[in-house]
Coordinates of C-alpha atoms in Angstrom, one line a residue:
M4 CA -0.1 0.2 0.3
S5 CA 1.7 3.3 -1.0
V6 CA 1.1 6.5 1.0
K7 CA 0.4 9.6 -0.7
K8 CA 3.0 12.3 0.0
T9 CA 1.3 15.4 1.4
A10 CA 2.0 19.0 0.7
L11 CA 3.8 19.2 4.2
D12 CA 6.1 16.4 3.3
K13 CA 7.0 18.1 0.1
D14 CA 7.5 21.4 2.1
L15 CA 9.9 19.6 4.6
K16 CA 11.9 18.1 1.8
W17 CA 12.2 21.2 0.2
Q18 CA 13.1 22.7 3.4
R19 CA 15.7 19.9 3.9
R20 CA 17.2 20.5 0.6
M21 CA 17.5 24.3 1.1
N22 CA 19.1 23.9 4.5
A23 CA 21.8 21.5 2.9
G24 CA 22.5 24.2 0.2
M25 CA 23.0 26.9 2.8
G26 CA 25.3 24.6 4.8
E27 CA 27.3 24.0 1.8
T28 CA 27.3 27.7 1.0
A29 CA 28.6 28.6 4.3
S30 CA 31.4 25.9 4.2
I31 CA 32.6 27.1 0.9
S32 CA 32.6 30.8 2.1
A33 CA 34.5 30.0 5.4
K34 CA 37.0 27.8 3.3
L35 CA 37.3 30.7 0.8
G36 CA 37.5 33.2 3.8
L37 CA 40.3 31.1 5.6
S38 CA 42.3 31.1 2.1
L39 CA 42.1 34.7 1.8
L40 CA 43.4 35.4 5.4
F41 CA 46.4 33.0 4.6
L42 CA 46.9 35.1 1.6
V43 CA 46.8 38.6 3.3
A44 CA 49.1 37.0 6.0
C45 CA 51.9 36.2 3.5
S46 CA 51.5 39.6 1.9
A47 CA 51.6 41.4 5.4
F48 CA 54.8 39.5 6.2
V49 CA 56.3 40.4 3.1
A50 CA 55.3 44.0 3.5
F51 CA 56.5 44.3 7.1
H52 CA 59.9 42.7 6.4
M53 CA 60.7 44.0 3.0
G54 CA 58.9 46.9 2.3
G55 CA 61.7 49.2 2.0
L56 CA 63.2 47.3 -0.8
P57 CA 63.3 48.4 -4.3
Q58 CA 60.3 46.8 -6.3
S59 CA 58.7 45.6 -2.8
G60 CA 55.4 45.6 -4.6
F61 CA 56.7 42.8 -6.6
L62 CA 57.6 40.6 -3.8
I63 CA 54.1 41.4 -2.0
A64 CA 52.5 40.4 -5.1
A65 CA 54.9 37.3 -5.7
A66 CA 54.4 36.1 -2.1
V67 CA 50.6 36.2 -2.6
I68 CA 50.5 34.5 -5.8
G69 CA 53.2 31.8 -4.4
G70 CA 50.7 31.0 -1.3
Y71 CA 47.8 30.8 -4.0
M72 CA 49.8 28.3 -5.7
A73 CA 50.7 26.2 -2.8
L74 CA 47.2 26.1 -1.8
N75 CA 46.2 24.9 -5.1
I76 CA 48.9 22.1 -5.0
G77 CA 47.5 21.0 -1.4
A78 CA 43.9 20.8 -2.8
N79 CA 44.7 18.7 -5.9
D80 CA 48.0 16.8 -6.1
V81 CA 48.3 15.6 -2.5
A82 CA 45.0 13.6 -3.2
N83 CA 47.1 11.1 -5.0
N84 CA 48.9 10.3 -1.8
V85 CA 46.1 9.7 0.4
G86 CA 42.9 8.9 -1.7
P87 CA 43.5 5.1 -1.9
A88 CA 43.8 5.1 2.1
V89 CA 40.7 7.1 2.6
G90 CA 38.8 5.3 -0.5
S91 CA 39.6 2.0 1.1
K92 CA 38.7 3.0 4.6
A93 CA 42.1 2.3 5.9
I94 CA 42.0 5.6 7.4
T95 CA 39.5 8.3 8.0
M96 CA 39.2 11.7 5.8
V97 CA 40.1 13.6 8.9
G98 CA 43.0 11.2 9.8
A99 CA 44.3 11.2 6.5
L100 CA 43.9 15.2 6.3
L101 CA 46.1 15.4 9.5
I102 CA 48.8 13.0 8.5
A103 CA 49.1 14.6 4.8
A104 CA 49.2 17.9 6.4
I105 CA 52.0 17.1 8.8
F106 CA 54.1 15.1 6.7
E107 CA 53.5 17.6 3.6
A108 CA 55.0 20.3 5.7
G109 CA 57.5 18.3 7.2
G110 CA 58.9 16.9 3.9
A111 CA 59.0 20.7 2.4
I112 CA 60.7 22.3 5.4
I113 CA 63.2 19.3 6.3
A114 CA 63.9 17.9 2.9
G115 CA 62.8 20.7 0.6
G116 CA 66.4 21.9 0.2
D117 CA 68.2 25.1 0.7
V118 CA 68.6 25.8 -3.2
V119 CA 66.0 25.3 -6.1
G120 CA 66.0 25.6 -9.8
T121 CA 63.9 28.3 -10.9
I122 CA 63.6 27.2 -14.4
K123 CA 61.5 24.2 -14.1
N124 CA 63.0 21.2 -16.1
G125 CA 65.3 23.6 -18.2
I126 CA 62.0 24.3 -20.5
I127 CA 63.2 27.6 -21.6
D128 CA 66.8 29.1 -22.1
P129 CA 67.3 31.9 -19.3
T130 CA 70.2 33.6 -21.4
Q131 CA 67.6 34.8 -24.0
M132 CA 65.7 36.9 -21.4
P133 CA 66.8 40.4 -22.3
D134 CA 66.8 41.6 -18.9
A135 CA 66.1 40.5 -15.1
Q136 CA 63.0 42.6 -15.2
T137 CA 61.4 40.6 -17.9
F138 CA 62.4 37.6 -16.3
V139 CA 60.7 38.4 -13.4
W140 CA 57.5 39.2 -15.2
A141 CA 57.9 35.8 -16.8
M142 CA 58.1 34.1 -13.6
M143 CA 55.3 35.6 -12.1
A144 CA 53.1 35.0 -15.2
A145 CA 54.2 31.5 -15.2
L146 CA 53.3 30.9 -11.4
L147 CA 50.0 32.4 -11.6
A148 CA 48.9 30.7 -14.8
A149 CA 49.8 27.2 -13.1
A150 CA 47.7 28.3 -9.8
L151 CA 44.8 29.3 -12.0
W152 CA 44.9 26.3 -14.0
L153 CA 45.1 23.9 -11.1
N154 CA 42.5 25.6 -9.2
L155 CA 40.0 25.0 -12.5
A156 CA 41.1 21.4 -12.3
T157 CA 40.3 20.9 -9.0
W158 CA 36.8 22.4 -9.4
L159 CA 36.4 20.2 -12.1
G160 CA 37.3 17.3 -9.9
A161 CA 40.4 16.4 -12.4
P162 CA 43.8 15.4 -10.5
V163 CA 46.4 16.8 -12.8
S164 CA 50.4 17.2 -12.5
T165 CA 51.4 20.3 -10.8
T166 CA 54.7 19.9 -12.3
H167 CA 53.3 19.8 -16.0
S168 CA 51.2 22.9 -14.9
I169 CA 54.1 25.1 -13.9
V170 CA 56.0 23.7 -17.1
G171 CA 53.3 24.9 -19.3
G172 CA 53.2 28.3 -17.6
V173 CA 57.3 28.7 -17.8
M174 CA 56.8 27.7 -21.4
G175 CA 54.0 30.1 -22.1
A176 CA 55.6 33.1 -20.5
G177 CA 58.8 32.4 -21.6
M178 CA 57.6 32.4 -25.4
A179 CA 55.5 35.4 -24.9
A180 CA 58.8 37.2 -23.5
V181 CA 61.4 36.1 -25.9
G182 CA 60.0 33.9 -28.7
I183 CA 59.3 30.5 -29.8
G184 CA 63.1 29.7 -29.8
A185 CA 63.4 30.0 -26.0
V186 CA 61.8 26.8 -25.8
N187 CA 63.5 23.4 -24.9
W188 CA 61.5 21.2 -27.4
P189 CA 63.5 17.9 -27.0
T190 CA 62.5 18.2 -23.2
M191 CA 58.9 19.2 -24.3
G192 CA 58.7 15.9 -26.0
T193 CA 59.9 13.7 -23.3
I194 CA 57.3 15.7 -20.7
A195 CA 54.4 14.8 -23.7
A196 CA 55.9 11.1 -23.4
S197 CA 55.1 10.8 -19.6
W198 CA 51.5 11.6 -20.4
V199 CA 51.4 8.0 -21.7
I200 CA 54.2 6.3 -20.0
S201 CA 53.1 7.2 -16.5
P202 CA 49.4 6.3 -16.2
V203 CA 50.4 2.7 -18.2
L204 CA 53.6 1.9 -16.3
G205 CA 51.5 2.7 -13.0
G206 CA 48.7 1.0 -14.0
L207 CA 50.5 -2.3 -15.3
I208 CA 52.7 -2.7 -12.0
A209 CA 49.4 -2.0 -9.9
A210 CA 47.6 -4.6 -11.8
A211 CA 50.4 -7.2 -11.8
F212 CA 50.3 -7.0 -7.8
L213 CA 46.8 -7.1 -7.3
A214 CA 46.7 -10.3 -9.8
F215 CA 49.3 -11.7 -7.8
I216 CA 47.6 -11.4 -4.4
K217 CA 44.1 -12.7 -6.1
F218 CA 46.0 -15.9 -7.4
R219 CA 48.2 -16.8 -4.7
I220 CA 46.2 -15.6 -1.6
L221 CA 42.1 -14.9 -2.2
Y222 CA 41.6 -17.5 -5.0
T223 CA 43.2 -20.2 -2.5
E224 CA 41.4 -22.8 -0.5
D225 CA 43.2 -22.0 2.6
R226 CA 43.5 -18.1 2.5
V227 CA 45.2 -17.7 6.0
A228 CA 48.0 -20.0 5.4
A229 CA 48.6 -18.2 1.9
A230 CA 48.6 -14.9 3.9
R231 CA 50.8 -16.1 6.5
K232 CA 53.4 -17.2 3.5
W233 CA 52.8 -14.1 1.3
V234 CA 51.8 -11.0 3.3
P235 CA 54.9 -10.7 4.9
I236 CA 57.1 -10.7 1.6
L237 CA 54.7 -8.2 0.0
V238 CA 55.1 -5.7 3.1
G239 CA 58.8 -6.3 2.8
V240 CA 58.4 -5.4 -1.0
M241 CA 56.5 -2.2 0.1
V242 CA 59.4 -0.9 2.7
S243 CA 62.0 -2.0 0.3
A244 CA 60.5 -0.1 -2.5
F245 CA 59.6 3.2 0.0
T246 CA 62.9 3.3 1.4
M247 CA 64.5 3.3 -2.1
Y248 CA 61.7 5.7 -3.3
L249 CA 62.4 8.3 -0.5
M250 CA 66.2 8.3 -1.0
M251 CA 65.5 9.2 -4.7
K252 CA 63.0 11.5 -4.3
G253 CA 61.9 12.4 -0.7
I254 CA 65.7 13.2 0.7
K255 CA 67.9 13.9 -2.4
K256 CA 68.4 17.3 -1.7
I257 CA 70.0 16.6 2.0
W258 CA 71.8 13.1 1.2
K259 CA 72.3 12.3 -2.4
V260 CA 73.5 8.5 -3.3
E261 CA 74.2 6.6 -6.2
M262 CA 71.7 4.0 -7.5
P263 CA 74.0 0.7 -6.4
V264 CA 73.8 2.1 -2.8
V265 CA 70.0 2.9 -3.1
I266 CA 69.4 -0.7 -4.3
A267 CA 71.5 -2.1 -1.5
I268 CA 69.8 -0.3 1.1
G269 CA 66.3 -1.4 -0.3
I270 CA 67.3 -5.0 -0.2
A271 CA 68.7 -4.4 3.4
A272 CA 65.1 -3.1 4.4
F273 CA 63.5 -5.8 2.7
V274 CA 65.6 -8.6 4.6
I275 CA 64.9 -6.6 8.0
T276 CA 61.3 -6.1 7.4
V277 CA 60.3 -9.7 6.6
L278 CA 60.9 -11.7 9.7
P279 CA 59.2 -9.5 12.2
V280 CA 56.0 -8.7 10.0
R281 CA 55.8 -12.6 9.8
K282 CA 55.5 -12.8 13.5
A283 CA 52.7 -10.1 13.4
V284 CA 51.1 -12.0 10.7
F285 CA 50.6 -15.0 12.7
R286 CA 49.4 -13.2 15.8
A287 CA 47.1 -11.2 13.9
S288 CA 45.6 -14.2 12.0
A289 CA 45.5 -16.4 14.7
N290 CA 41.5 -16.4 15.1
M291 CA 41.0 -15.5 11.3
T292 CA 38.5 -17.8 9.3
G293 CA 39.7 -16.5 6.0
R294 CA 37.1 -14.2 4.9
R295 CA 38.4 -11.4 2.7
K296 CA 37.9 -8.6 5.0
E297 CA 40.0 -10.4 7.4
I298 CA 42.8 -10.7 5.0
A299 CA 42.4 -7.3 3.7
S300 CA 42.9 -5.9 7.2
L301 CA 46.5 -7.0 7.3
F302 CA 47.1 -4.5 4.8
R303 CA 46.0 -1.5 6.7
F304 CA 48.6 -0.5 8.7
P305 CA 51.2 -0.7 5.9
L306 CA 48.7 1.5 3.7
V307 CA 48.5 4.2 6.4
V308 CA 52.4 4.2 6.5
S309 CA 52.5 4.8 2.9
A310 CA 50.2 7.4 2.8
A311 CA 52.4 9.3 5.4
L312 CA 55.9 8.6 3.4
L313 CA 54.3 9.6 0.1
S314 CA 53.0 12.6 1.7
F315 CA 56.8 13.4 2.9
A316 CA 58.2 12.8 -0.5
H317 CA 55.5 14.9 -2.1
G318 CA 56.3 17.7 0.2
S319 CA 59.9 17.6 -0.4
N320 CA 59.8 17.4 -4.1
D321 CA 56.9 19.2 -5.2
V322 CA 57.0 22.3 -3.0
A323 CA 59.6 23.3 -5.6
N324 CA 56.4 24.1 -7.9
A325 CA 55.3 26.9 -5.8
I326 CA 58.5 28.4 -4.1
G327 CA 60.7 27.6 -7.4
P328 CA 59.4 30.6 -9.4
L329 CA 58.9 32.6 -6.1
A330 CA 62.6 32.2 -5.3
A331 CA 63.3 33.3 -8.6
I332 CA 61.4 36.6 -8.3
V333 CA 62.9 37.2 -4.9
S334 CA 66.4 36.7 -6.3
G335 CA 65.7 38.8 -9.4
V336 CA 64.4 41.6 -7.5
S337 CA 67.1 41.5 -4.8
S338 CA 70.2 41.0 -7.3
G339 CA 68.8 42.4 -10.3
E340 CA 69.9 39.4 -12.1
I341 CA 68.5 36.3 -13.8
V342 CA 69.1 33.3 -11.8
T343 CA 68.8 29.7 -12.7
S344 CA 68.9 28.5 -9.2
A345 CA 68.4 30.3 -6.4
P346 CA 68.9 30.3 -2.4
I347 CA 65.5 29.7 -0.8
P348 CA 64.5 32.1 2.3
I349 CA 63.0 30.5 5.1
W350 CA 60.1 32.6 4.7
V351 CA 59.4 31.4 1.2
M352 CA 59.7 27.6 2.3
V353 CA 57.2 28.3 5.2
I354 CA 54.8 29.7 2.7
G355 CA 55.0 26.8 0.5
A356 CA 54.4 24.3 3.5
I357 CA 51.8 26.0 5.2
G358 CA 50.2 26.7 1.8
I359 CA 50.2 23.0 0.6
S360 CA 48.9 21.7 3.9
A361 CA 46.2 24.5 4.1
G362 CA 45.0 23.8 0.6
L363 CA 44.8 19.9 1.3
I364 CA 42.6 20.6 4.4
L365 CA 40.5 23.4 3.3
F366 CA 39.9 21.8 -0.3
G367 CA 41.4 18.5 -0.7
P368 CA 38.6 16.0 0.3
K369 CA 37.0 16.6 -3.3
L370 CA 40.0 15.6 -5.0
I371 CA 40.5 12.5 -2.2
K372 CA 37.4 11.2 -2.9
T373 CA 37.7 11.1 -6.5
V374 CA 41.0 9.3 -6.5
G375 CA 40.0 7.0 -3.4
S376 CA 36.4 6.1 -4.2
K377 CA 34.8 7.4 -7.4
I378 CA 37.1 6.0 -10.3
T379 CA 36.5 2.1 -8.8
K380 CA 35.9 0.8 -5.6
L381 CA 38.9 0.3 -3.4
D382 CA 39.7 -2.0 -0.2
P383 CA 42.9 -2.0 1.4
I384 CA 44.5 -5.0 -0.7
R385 CA 43.7 -2.7 -4.0
A386 CA 45.1 0.6 -2.2
Y387 CA 47.8 -1.2 -1.1
T388 CA 48.7 -2.4 -5.1
V389 CA 48.2 1.5 -6.1
A390 CA 50.4 2.9 -3.1
L391 CA 53.4 0.3 -3.8
S392 CA 53.1 1.1 -7.7
A393 CA 53.7 4.6 -6.9
A394 CA 56.9 4.1 -5.4
L395 CA 58.1 1.1 -7.6
T396 CA 57.1 3.3 -10.9
V397 CA 59.4 6.2 -10.0
I398 CA 62.1 3.6 -9.1
V399 CA 61.7 1.6 -12.5
A400 CA 61.3 4.7 -14.6
S401 CA 64.2 6.7 -13.1
A402 CA 66.6 3.3 -13.5
L403 CA 65.5 3.4 -17.1
G404 CA 65.6 7.2 -17.6
L405 CA 62.0 7.4 -18.5
P406 CA 60.0 10.5 -17.6
V407 CA 57.2 10.1 -15.3
S408 CA 54.5 12.0 -13.3
S409 CA 53.7 11.0 -9.8
T410 CA 50.0 11.8 -10.4
H411 CA 49.7 10.3 -13.5
I412 CA 51.0 7.2 -11.9
A413 CA 48.7 7.2 -8.9
V414 CA 45.7 7.8 -11.1
G415 CA 46.8 5.4 -13.8
A416 CA 47.3 2.5 -11.3
V417 CA 43.7 3.1 -9.7
F418 CA 42.5 2.7 -13.5
G419 CA 44.6 -0.5 -13.6
V420 CA 43.4 -2.0 -10.7
G421 CA 39.5 -1.2 -11.8
F422 CA 40.2 -2.5 -15.3
L423 CA 41.9 -5.6 -13.8
R424 CA 38.6 -6.3 -11.8
E425 CA 36.5 -5.7 -14.8
S426 CA 38.5 -8.2 -16.7
L427 CA 38.3 -10.9 -13.8
N428 CA 34.6 -10.2 -13.6
H429 CA 34.0 -10.6 -17.2
R430 CA 35.8 -13.9 -17.4
R431 CA 33.5 -15.5 -14.8
R432 CA 31.4 -18.7 -15.9
K433 CA 27.9 -20.2 -14.7
V434 CA 29.6 -22.3 -11.9
V435 CA 33.3 -21.4 -10.6
N436 CA 34.9 -23.9 -8.5
P437 CA 37.1 -22.6 -6.7
P438 CA 36.1 -19.2 -6.8
M439 CA 38.6 -17.5 -8.5
L440 CA 36.8 -15.4 -11.0
V441 CA 34.4 -13.8 -9.0
D442 CA 36.3 -10.4 -7.8
G443 CA 35.9 -9.9 -3.9
G444 CA 33.4 -12.7 -3.5
D445 CA 33.4 -15.2 -0.4
N446 CA 31.7 -18.4 -0.6
N447 CA 31.1 -18.0 -4.3
N448 CA 27.7 -16.2 -3.2
V449 CA 27.1 -14.7 -7.0
D450 CA 27.1 -18.3 -8.4
L451 CA 24.6 -19.9 -5.7
H452 CA 22.4 -16.9 -6.4
L453 CA 22.4 -17.5 -10.1
E454 CA 21.9 -21.3 -9.8
A455 CA 19.0 -20.7 -7.5
L456 CA 17.5 -18.3 -10.0
R457 CA 18.3 -20.8 -12.6
Q458 CA 16.0 -23.2 -10.9
I459 CA 13.1 -20.9 -10.6
D460 CA 13.6 -19.1 -14.3
P461 CA 16.3 -20.0 -16.6
S462 CA 15.5 -16.8 -18.9
E463 CA 15.9 -14.6 -15.7
A464 CA 19.0 -16.5 -15.0
D465 CA 20.5 -16.0 -18.3
K466 CA 19.7 -12.4 -18.4
A467 CA 21.4 -11.8 -15.1
E468 CA 24.5 -13.8 -16.3
K469 CA 24.4 -11.4 -19.3
K470 CA 24.3 -8.4 -17.1
L471 CA 27.0 -9.7 -15.1
R472 CA 29.4 -10.2 -17.9
K473 CA 29.0 -6.3 -19.1
R474 CA 29.4 -5.2 -15.4
L475 CA 31.6 -2.0 -15.8
L476 CA 34.0 -1.6 -12.4
V477 CA 35.6 1.8 -13.8
R478 CA 33.5 4.9 -14.3
R479 CA 34.3 5.8 -17.8
R480 CA 33.5 9.4 -17.4
Y481 CA 36.0 10.1 -14.8
A482 CA 38.6 8.4 -17.2
V483 CA 37.8 10.7 -20.0
T484 CA 37.3 13.9 -18.0
I485 CA 41.0 13.1 -16.2
A486 CA 42.5 12.0 -19.6
T487 CA 41.6 15.2 -21.1
A488 CA 42.7 17.5 -18.4
W489 CA 46.1 15.4 -18.7
V490 CA 46.5 16.2 -22.2
V491 CA 45.6 19.9 -22.2
T492 CA 47.4 20.6 -18.7
V493 CA 50.9 21.7 -20.5
P494 CA 48.9 23.8 -23.7
A495 CA 46.5 25.4 -21.0
G496 CA 49.3 26.6 -18.7
A497 CA 51.1 27.9 -21.7
F498 CA 48.2 29.8 -23.1
L499 CA 47.7 31.4 -19.8
G500 CA 51.3 32.1 -19.2
A501 CA 51.7 34.1 -22.1
L502 CA 48.4 35.9 -21.5
L503 CA 49.2 36.9 -18.1
F504 CA 52.6 37.8 -19.2
F505 CA 51.3 40.5 -22.0
T506 CA 49.2 41.5 -19.2
I507 CA 52.0 42.3 -16.6
R508 CA 53.9 43.8 -19.2
G509 CA 51.2 46.1 -20.3
I510 CA 50.7 47.1 -16.9
M511 CA 54.1 47.8 -15.7
L512 CA 55.2 49.5 -18.8

């Protein structure tokens, strides 16, 4: 018996929607207000400490733009580090935000280095710049262009590479300042190659490890015994990979070692890890019955640790995308010369570190949800393979001399996991024994349901079987949106960089 909705019910429903909309509007207003307060603090600090210097207005404007860029890096790029852990429910959103904010800031301040390259990736030839003033205008235009593009990408829900954003901004501003001949086109070619190499390599590595876990642990008759055998080895691989990853990307500016040493330390980390982890796994699995959720719980703690380490490495490495051009502007204004590498004043580093953490806390949850749950469903096992892929892909690519983007790697790994799940689901048969091709299914419930339905109505069972074969486990619209954003990031940054350079030059002349 259906109950007809009264006018009061409709009014109450409308009132709830209005209240929800007002709450969301108030939340957005508060976030924008806090962001504005941070930028005002940046400008006030520079005005107070450097107001007497020539062209101090440039420094104040540059500090605001650098802070704005840092906010957008935190809002967009950091999602790749903690998104899988949140999506798999290994950690809460609040916990992820706190961990990432602390480790991002720590990585930026502790291991960010005291000197930074001001021309990102050697995209343009600084010797072709006519004077220091033109160089400062170009850096300001590049920084603002990258920040604006990241802001738009975050609003659209597309995780993009901050490095590619600043590369595009530098390229466009450089072309506007000097001409097309200033651009290092071979370098641009390697960056374009990374659009394909990064996600494909990340996806393949993540899918390979997920397939290994499925066939060696989840699709065996005794899952607990298999987990006791393989989980310590898998965790050891993760510890080894992240040890090498941190040495190559996280602390390279304070301790730079050769690849053979990195590999030797990685092997030692694996050996040291396996035995204590094996004991911990035996204790944790003592009362397990072999359900998938129980096995997945063994990967939760390593996943949380990986999120922290990825954030530390990201903070130490990618903070340069915000403070590099800012340091160039400070050095250019102070010395009146064009610089290709600049010392980083502590206040510049602090702006970058605080800005990234603030951007993550205020605006990061949107992209964290996209990476962690909207592309495909993640659990601790799948999220583990994504995190491991992020570290291993950087190691493999560095050894082979291939250009990669950490953003593209992480998102590509999520897609790789999703497409593997689809492939295994589409290969399933009417009766699977053992249940090796039913993704995530305990006790073969899907097949039991189909067999019961076949006894009642064979035609309906056939329809259900056909529908199951066509089941999509990756949301295609996110694939299209993200891929499009990746392709247009450098051109969009270049267009904005050139436009802003002409605007700044027109105002100043």
